[in-house]
Short mmCIF file of C-alpha atoms and ligand atoms in Angstrom, two decimals:
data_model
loop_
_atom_site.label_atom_id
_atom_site.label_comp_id
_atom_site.label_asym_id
_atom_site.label_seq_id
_atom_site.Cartn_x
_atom_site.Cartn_y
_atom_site.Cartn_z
CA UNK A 11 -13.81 13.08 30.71
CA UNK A 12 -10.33 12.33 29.55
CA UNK A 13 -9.72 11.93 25.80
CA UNK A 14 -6.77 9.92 24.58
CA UNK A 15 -4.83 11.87 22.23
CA UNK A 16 -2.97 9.15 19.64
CA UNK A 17 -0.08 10.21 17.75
CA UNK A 18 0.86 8.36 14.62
CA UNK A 19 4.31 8.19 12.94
CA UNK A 20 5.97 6.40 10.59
CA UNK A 21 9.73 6.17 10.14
CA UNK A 22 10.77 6.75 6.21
CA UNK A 23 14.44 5.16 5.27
CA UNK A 24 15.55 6.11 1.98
CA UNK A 25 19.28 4.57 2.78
CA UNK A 26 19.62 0.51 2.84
CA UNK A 27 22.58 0.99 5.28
CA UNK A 28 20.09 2.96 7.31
CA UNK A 29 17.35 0.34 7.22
CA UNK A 30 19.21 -2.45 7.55
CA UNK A 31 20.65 -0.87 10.45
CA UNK A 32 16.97 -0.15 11.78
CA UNK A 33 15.45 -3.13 11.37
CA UNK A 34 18.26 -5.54 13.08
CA UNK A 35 18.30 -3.48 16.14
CA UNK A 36 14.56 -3.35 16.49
CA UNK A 37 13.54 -6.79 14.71
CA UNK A 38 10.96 -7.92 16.96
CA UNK A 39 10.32 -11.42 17.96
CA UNK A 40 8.32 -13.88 17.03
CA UNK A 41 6.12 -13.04 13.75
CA UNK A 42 7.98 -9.73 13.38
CA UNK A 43 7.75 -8.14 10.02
CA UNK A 44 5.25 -8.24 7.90
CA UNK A 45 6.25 -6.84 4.41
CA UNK A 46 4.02 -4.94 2.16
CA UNK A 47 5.98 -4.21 -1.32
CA UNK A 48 4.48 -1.59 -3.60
CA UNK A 49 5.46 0.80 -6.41
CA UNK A 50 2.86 3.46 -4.70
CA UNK A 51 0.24 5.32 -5.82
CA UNK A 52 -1.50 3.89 -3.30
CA UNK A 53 -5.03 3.25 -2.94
CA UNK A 54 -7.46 1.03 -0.91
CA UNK A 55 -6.45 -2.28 -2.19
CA UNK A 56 -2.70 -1.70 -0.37
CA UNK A 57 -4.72 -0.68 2.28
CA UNK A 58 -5.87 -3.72 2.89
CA UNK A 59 -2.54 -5.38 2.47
CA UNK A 60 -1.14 -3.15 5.49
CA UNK A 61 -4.25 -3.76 7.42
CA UNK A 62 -3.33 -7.67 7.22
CA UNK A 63 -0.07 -7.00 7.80
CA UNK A 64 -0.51 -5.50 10.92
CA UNK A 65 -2.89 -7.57 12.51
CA UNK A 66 -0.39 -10.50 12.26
CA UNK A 67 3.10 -8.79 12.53
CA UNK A 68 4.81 -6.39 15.35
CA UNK A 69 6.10 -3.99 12.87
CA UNK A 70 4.84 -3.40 9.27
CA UNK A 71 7.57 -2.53 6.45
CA UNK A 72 6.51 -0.75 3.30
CA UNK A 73 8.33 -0.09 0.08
CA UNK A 74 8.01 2.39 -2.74
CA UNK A 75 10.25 1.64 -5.71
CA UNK A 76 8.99 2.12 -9.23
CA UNK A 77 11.27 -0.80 -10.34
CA UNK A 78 12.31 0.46 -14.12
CA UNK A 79 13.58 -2.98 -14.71
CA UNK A 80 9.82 -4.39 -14.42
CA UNK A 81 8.42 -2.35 -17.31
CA UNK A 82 8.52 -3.47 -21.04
CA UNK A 83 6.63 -0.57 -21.82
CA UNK A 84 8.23 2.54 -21.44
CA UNK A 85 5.20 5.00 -21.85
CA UNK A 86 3.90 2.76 -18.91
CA UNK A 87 6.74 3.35 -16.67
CA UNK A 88 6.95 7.08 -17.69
CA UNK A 89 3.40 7.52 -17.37
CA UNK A 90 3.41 5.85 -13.92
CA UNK A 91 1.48 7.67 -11.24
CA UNK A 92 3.82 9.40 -8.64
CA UNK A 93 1.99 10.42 -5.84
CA UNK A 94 4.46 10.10 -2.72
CA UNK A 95 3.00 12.71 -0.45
CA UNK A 96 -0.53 11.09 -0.56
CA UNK A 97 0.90 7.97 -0.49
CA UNK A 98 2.95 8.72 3.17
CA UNK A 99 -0.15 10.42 4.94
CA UNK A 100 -2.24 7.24 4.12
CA UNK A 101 0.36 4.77 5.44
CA UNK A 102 0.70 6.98 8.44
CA UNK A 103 -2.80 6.47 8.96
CA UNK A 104 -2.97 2.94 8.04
CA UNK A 105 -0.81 2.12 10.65
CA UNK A 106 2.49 1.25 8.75
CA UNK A 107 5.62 1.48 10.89
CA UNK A 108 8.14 2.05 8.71
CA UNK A 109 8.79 3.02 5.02
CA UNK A 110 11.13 2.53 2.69
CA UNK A 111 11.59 4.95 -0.26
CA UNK A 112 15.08 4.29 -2.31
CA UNK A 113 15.99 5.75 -5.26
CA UNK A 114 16.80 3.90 -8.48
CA UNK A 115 20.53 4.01 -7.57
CA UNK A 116 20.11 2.78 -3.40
CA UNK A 117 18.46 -0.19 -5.20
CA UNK A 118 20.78 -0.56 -8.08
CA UNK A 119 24.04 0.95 -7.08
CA UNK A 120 26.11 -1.78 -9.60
CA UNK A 121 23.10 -1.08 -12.55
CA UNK A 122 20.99 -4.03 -13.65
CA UNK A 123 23.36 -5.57 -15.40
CA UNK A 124 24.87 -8.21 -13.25
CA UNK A 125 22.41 -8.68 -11.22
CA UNK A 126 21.32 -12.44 -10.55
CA UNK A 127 18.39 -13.75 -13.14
CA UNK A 128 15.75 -16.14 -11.94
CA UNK A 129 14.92 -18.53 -14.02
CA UNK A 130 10.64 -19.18 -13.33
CA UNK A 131 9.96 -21.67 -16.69
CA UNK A 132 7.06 -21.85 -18.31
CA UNK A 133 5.33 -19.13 -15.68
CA UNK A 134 7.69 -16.94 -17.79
CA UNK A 135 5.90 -17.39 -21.17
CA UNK A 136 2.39 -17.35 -20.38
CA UNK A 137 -0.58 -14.76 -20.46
CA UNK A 138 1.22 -11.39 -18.68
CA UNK A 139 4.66 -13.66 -19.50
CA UNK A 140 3.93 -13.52 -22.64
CA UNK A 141 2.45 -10.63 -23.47
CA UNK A 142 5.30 -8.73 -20.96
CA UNK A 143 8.71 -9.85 -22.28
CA UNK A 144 10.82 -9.56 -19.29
CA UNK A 145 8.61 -8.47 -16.61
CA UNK A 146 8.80 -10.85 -14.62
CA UNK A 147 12.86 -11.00 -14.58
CA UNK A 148 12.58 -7.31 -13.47
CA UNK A 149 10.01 -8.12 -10.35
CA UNK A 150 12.34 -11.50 -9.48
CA UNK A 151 15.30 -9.06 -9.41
CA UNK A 152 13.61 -6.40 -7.34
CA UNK A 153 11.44 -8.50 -5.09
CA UNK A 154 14.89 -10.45 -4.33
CA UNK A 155 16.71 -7.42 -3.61
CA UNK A 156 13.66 -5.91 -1.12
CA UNK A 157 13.53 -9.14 0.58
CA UNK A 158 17.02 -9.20 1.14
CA UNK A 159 17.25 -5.57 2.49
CA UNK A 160 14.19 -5.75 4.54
CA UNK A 161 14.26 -9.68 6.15
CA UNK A 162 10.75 -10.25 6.35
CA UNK A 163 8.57 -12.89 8.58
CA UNK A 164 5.74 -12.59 6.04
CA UNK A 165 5.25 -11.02 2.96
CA UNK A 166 1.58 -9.55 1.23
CA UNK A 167 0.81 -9.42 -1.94
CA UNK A 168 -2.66 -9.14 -3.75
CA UNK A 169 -4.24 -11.09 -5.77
CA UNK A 170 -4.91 -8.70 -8.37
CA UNK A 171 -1.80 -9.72 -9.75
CA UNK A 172 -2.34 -13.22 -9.86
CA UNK A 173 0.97 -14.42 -11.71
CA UNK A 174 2.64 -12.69 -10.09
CA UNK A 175 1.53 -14.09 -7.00
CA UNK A 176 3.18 -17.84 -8.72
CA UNK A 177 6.52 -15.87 -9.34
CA UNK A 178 6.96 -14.58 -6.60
CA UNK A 179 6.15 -17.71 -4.27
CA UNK A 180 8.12 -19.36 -7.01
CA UNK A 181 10.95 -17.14 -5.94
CA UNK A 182 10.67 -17.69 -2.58
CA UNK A 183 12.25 -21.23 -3.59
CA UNK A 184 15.47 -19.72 -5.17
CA UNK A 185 16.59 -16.99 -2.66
CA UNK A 186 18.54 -17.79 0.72
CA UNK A 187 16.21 -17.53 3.52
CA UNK A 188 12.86 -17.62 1.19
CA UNK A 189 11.26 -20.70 2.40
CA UNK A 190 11.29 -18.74 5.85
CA UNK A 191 8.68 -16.40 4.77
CA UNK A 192 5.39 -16.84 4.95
CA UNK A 193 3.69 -15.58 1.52
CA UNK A 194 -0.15 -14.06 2.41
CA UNK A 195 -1.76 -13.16 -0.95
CA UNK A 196 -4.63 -10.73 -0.15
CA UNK A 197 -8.06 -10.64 -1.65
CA UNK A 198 -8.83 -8.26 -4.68
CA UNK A 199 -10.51 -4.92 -3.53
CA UNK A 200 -13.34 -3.67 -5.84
CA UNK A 201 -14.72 -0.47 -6.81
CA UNK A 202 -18.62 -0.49 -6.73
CA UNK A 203 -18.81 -1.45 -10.40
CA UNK A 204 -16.39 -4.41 -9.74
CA UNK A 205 -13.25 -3.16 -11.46
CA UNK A 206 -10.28 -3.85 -9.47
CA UNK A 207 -8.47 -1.05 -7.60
CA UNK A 208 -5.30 -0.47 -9.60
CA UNK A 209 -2.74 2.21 -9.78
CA UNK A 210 -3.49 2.69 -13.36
CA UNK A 211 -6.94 2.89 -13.20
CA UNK A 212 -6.19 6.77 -12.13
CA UNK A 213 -4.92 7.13 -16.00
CA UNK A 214 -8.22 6.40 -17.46
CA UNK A 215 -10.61 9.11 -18.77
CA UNK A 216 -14.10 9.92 -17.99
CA UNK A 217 -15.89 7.50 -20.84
CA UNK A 218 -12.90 4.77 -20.32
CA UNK A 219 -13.46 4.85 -16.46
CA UNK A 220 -17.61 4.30 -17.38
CA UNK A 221 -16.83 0.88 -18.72
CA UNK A 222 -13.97 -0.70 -17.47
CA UNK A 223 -16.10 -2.90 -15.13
CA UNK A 224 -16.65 -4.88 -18.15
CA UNK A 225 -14.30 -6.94 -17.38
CA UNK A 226 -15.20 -8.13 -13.87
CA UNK A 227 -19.00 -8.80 -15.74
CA UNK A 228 -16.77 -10.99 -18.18
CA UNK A 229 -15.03 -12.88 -15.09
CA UNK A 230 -18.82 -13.25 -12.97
CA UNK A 231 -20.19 -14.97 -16.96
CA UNK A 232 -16.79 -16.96 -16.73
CA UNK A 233 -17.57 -18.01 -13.24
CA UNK A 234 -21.10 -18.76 -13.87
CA UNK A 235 -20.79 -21.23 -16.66
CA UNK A 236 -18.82 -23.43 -14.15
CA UNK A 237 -18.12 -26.11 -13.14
CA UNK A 238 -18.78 -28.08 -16.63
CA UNK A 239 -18.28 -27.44 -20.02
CA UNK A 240 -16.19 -25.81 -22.66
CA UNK A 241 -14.85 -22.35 -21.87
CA UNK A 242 -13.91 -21.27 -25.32
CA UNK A 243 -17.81 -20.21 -26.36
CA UNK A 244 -17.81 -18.17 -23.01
CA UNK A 245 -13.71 -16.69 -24.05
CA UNK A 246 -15.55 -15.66 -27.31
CA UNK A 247 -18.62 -13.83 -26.15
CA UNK A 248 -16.17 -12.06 -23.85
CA UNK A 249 -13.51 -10.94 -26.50
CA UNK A 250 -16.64 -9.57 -28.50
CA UNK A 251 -18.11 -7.59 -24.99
CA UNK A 252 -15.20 -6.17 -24.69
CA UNK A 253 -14.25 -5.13 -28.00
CA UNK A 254 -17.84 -3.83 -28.46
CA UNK A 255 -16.63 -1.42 -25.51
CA UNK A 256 -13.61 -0.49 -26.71
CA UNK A 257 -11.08 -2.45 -25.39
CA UNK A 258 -8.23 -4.19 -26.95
CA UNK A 259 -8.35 -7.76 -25.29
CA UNK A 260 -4.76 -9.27 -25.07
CA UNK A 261 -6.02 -12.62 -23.41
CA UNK A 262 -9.15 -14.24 -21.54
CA UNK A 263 -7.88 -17.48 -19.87
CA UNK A 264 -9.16 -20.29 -17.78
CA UNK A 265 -6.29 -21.89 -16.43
CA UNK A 266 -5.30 -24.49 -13.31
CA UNK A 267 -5.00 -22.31 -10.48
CA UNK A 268 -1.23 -23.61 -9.17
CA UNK A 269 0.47 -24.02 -12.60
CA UNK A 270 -1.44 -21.63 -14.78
CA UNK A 271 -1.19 -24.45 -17.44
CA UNK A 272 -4.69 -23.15 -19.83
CA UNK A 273 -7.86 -24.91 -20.40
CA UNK A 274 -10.34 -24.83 -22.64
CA UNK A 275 -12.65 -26.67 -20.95
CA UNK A 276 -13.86 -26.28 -16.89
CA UNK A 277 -12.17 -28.65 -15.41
CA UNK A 278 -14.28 -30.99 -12.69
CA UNK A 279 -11.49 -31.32 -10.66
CA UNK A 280 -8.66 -28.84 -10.75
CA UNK A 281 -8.88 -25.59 -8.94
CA UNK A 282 -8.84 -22.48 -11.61
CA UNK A 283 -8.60 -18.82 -12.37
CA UNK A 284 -10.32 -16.98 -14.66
CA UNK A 285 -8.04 -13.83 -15.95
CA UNK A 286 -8.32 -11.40 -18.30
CA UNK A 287 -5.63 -8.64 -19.58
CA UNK A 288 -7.44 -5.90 -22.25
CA UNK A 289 -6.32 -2.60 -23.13
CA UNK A 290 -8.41 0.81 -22.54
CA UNK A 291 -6.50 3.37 -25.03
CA UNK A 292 -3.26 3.20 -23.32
CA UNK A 293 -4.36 1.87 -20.17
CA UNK A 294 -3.74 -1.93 -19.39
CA UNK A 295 -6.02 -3.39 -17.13
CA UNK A 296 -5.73 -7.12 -15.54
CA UNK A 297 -7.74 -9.07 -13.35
CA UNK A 298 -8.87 -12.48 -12.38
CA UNK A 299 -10.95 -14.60 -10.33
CA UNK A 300 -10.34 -18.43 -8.44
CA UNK A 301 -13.48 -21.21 -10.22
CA UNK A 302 -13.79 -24.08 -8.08
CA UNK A 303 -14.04 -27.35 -9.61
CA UNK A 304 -16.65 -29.52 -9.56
CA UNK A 305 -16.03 -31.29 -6.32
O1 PAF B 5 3.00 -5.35 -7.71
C1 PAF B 5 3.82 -4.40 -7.62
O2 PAF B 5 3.47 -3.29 -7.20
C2 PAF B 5 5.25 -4.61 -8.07
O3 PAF B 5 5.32 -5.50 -9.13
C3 PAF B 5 6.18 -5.04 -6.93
C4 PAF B 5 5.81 -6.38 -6.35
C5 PAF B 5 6.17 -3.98 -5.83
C6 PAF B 5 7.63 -5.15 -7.45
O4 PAF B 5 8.07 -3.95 -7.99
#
């Protein structure tokens, strides 16, 4: 009996010239790219964005770039996991086609300075808006330039980061050639204890790691005291769970699901997200979850 040997490889461009150069010789056609943008540290929630990816698209494009200009926090950006080895043999076994991997300078080679600055309103000074000062100017700016480098079809991004999500299709509006690509926002992956897979999760200790689930139990109460009803009692027995296992809660929202405008009561018939941001030490944690309305 024969076996089928398969060999895997990915092509990593650290160069946009080079890239760019790639990917208009070999753009396939038809739905042709599918664009996976990440900051690595990869783990089984991208996973599942490259998966997608590639069952819809010819040719799968990753990115690596810990955007600086995204972080108000700089412990958080200095403390971000780097883990670029790991992160190449599991895209090379995911599938992904090619990578890209610039440095701070490929991406910025003018600085940040003049770059263009997207206005996205009252998404801006909301929840992680508000509690982020800047953030999202820094993922407009970078998302813009990776778009504009790589030329996607379609474009995955998780839900996990569920404002984001709003900026980013938001964005779509403001850059040549956005309303081209098709946005695919991909369901949160969850560790057995519900807490979503994040990148930072890797920074939390032993007893922190023991109860960060808490959270996703305080989105399944919010969930289950829909579709009717006020929300603040259920916001209030949260803030205390959590506190009582030592997080810092910086907000637990109910909001409409397309504007992110907040409620405090359900609402019978506006779809909304639940989401939560809280602290662990230094470790900030977000996640969320859609509540149907009542119809
Ligand atoms: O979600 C992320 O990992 C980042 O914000 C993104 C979209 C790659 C931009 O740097």
């Amino acid at each position: 009996m024969r076996t089928k040997l398969q060999i895997s490889f990915m092509l990593i461009f650290k160069k946009v010239a080079d890239i760019q150069a790639y990917l208009s010789q070999q753009k396939p056609a038809g739905r042709g790219i599918g664009f996976v943008p990440t900051m690595g540290a990869l783990h089984a929630g991208h996973l599942s964005l490259i998966k997608l990816a590639k069952a819809d698209n010819k040719l799968v494009v990753t990115s690596i770039f810990v955007n600086p200009t995204q972080f108000n926090d700089k412990e958080d950006f200095e403390k971000y996991p780097i883990t670029t080895d790991t992160d190449v043999a599991m895209l090379i076994e995911a599938g992904c086609n090619v990578l890209f991997l610039p440095s701070v300078d490929e991406m910025y080679p003018q600085g940040t300075e003049n770059m263009p600055v997207f206005d996205f309103g009252y998404l801006e000074t909301v929840l992680e808006g508000a509690h982020r000062p800047g953030h999202f100017r820094g993922v407009g700016q970078v998302v813009a330039r990776l778009l504009d480098i790589v030329k996607p079809d379609s474009l995955y991004m998780g839900q996990k980061d569920y404002q984001q999500c709003l900026v980013v299709k938001n964005l779509l509006g403001q850059v040549a050639g956005g309303n081209d690509i098709e946005m695919i926002i991909c369901p949160i992956i969850r560790e057995a204890d519900g807490l979503a897979m994040s990148s930072r999760n890797r920074r939390l200790t032993d007893p922190q790691r023991a109860v960060a689930g808490t959270i996703y139990q305080c989105l399944i109460s919010i969930l289950s005291k829909a579709p009717s009803g006020n929300f603040t009692v259920v916001q209030k027995e949260c803030a205390d769970l959590l506190a009582d296992k030592g997080f810092v809660p910086e907000y637990i929202a109910l909001a409409d699901a397309a504007t992110l405008q907040l409620l405090d009561n359900y609402s019978a018939t506006t779809q909304m997200v639940a989401l939560i941001a809280a602290k662990l030490g230094n470790v900030r944690l977000i996640d969320n979850m859609l509540v149907e309305a009542d119809s």
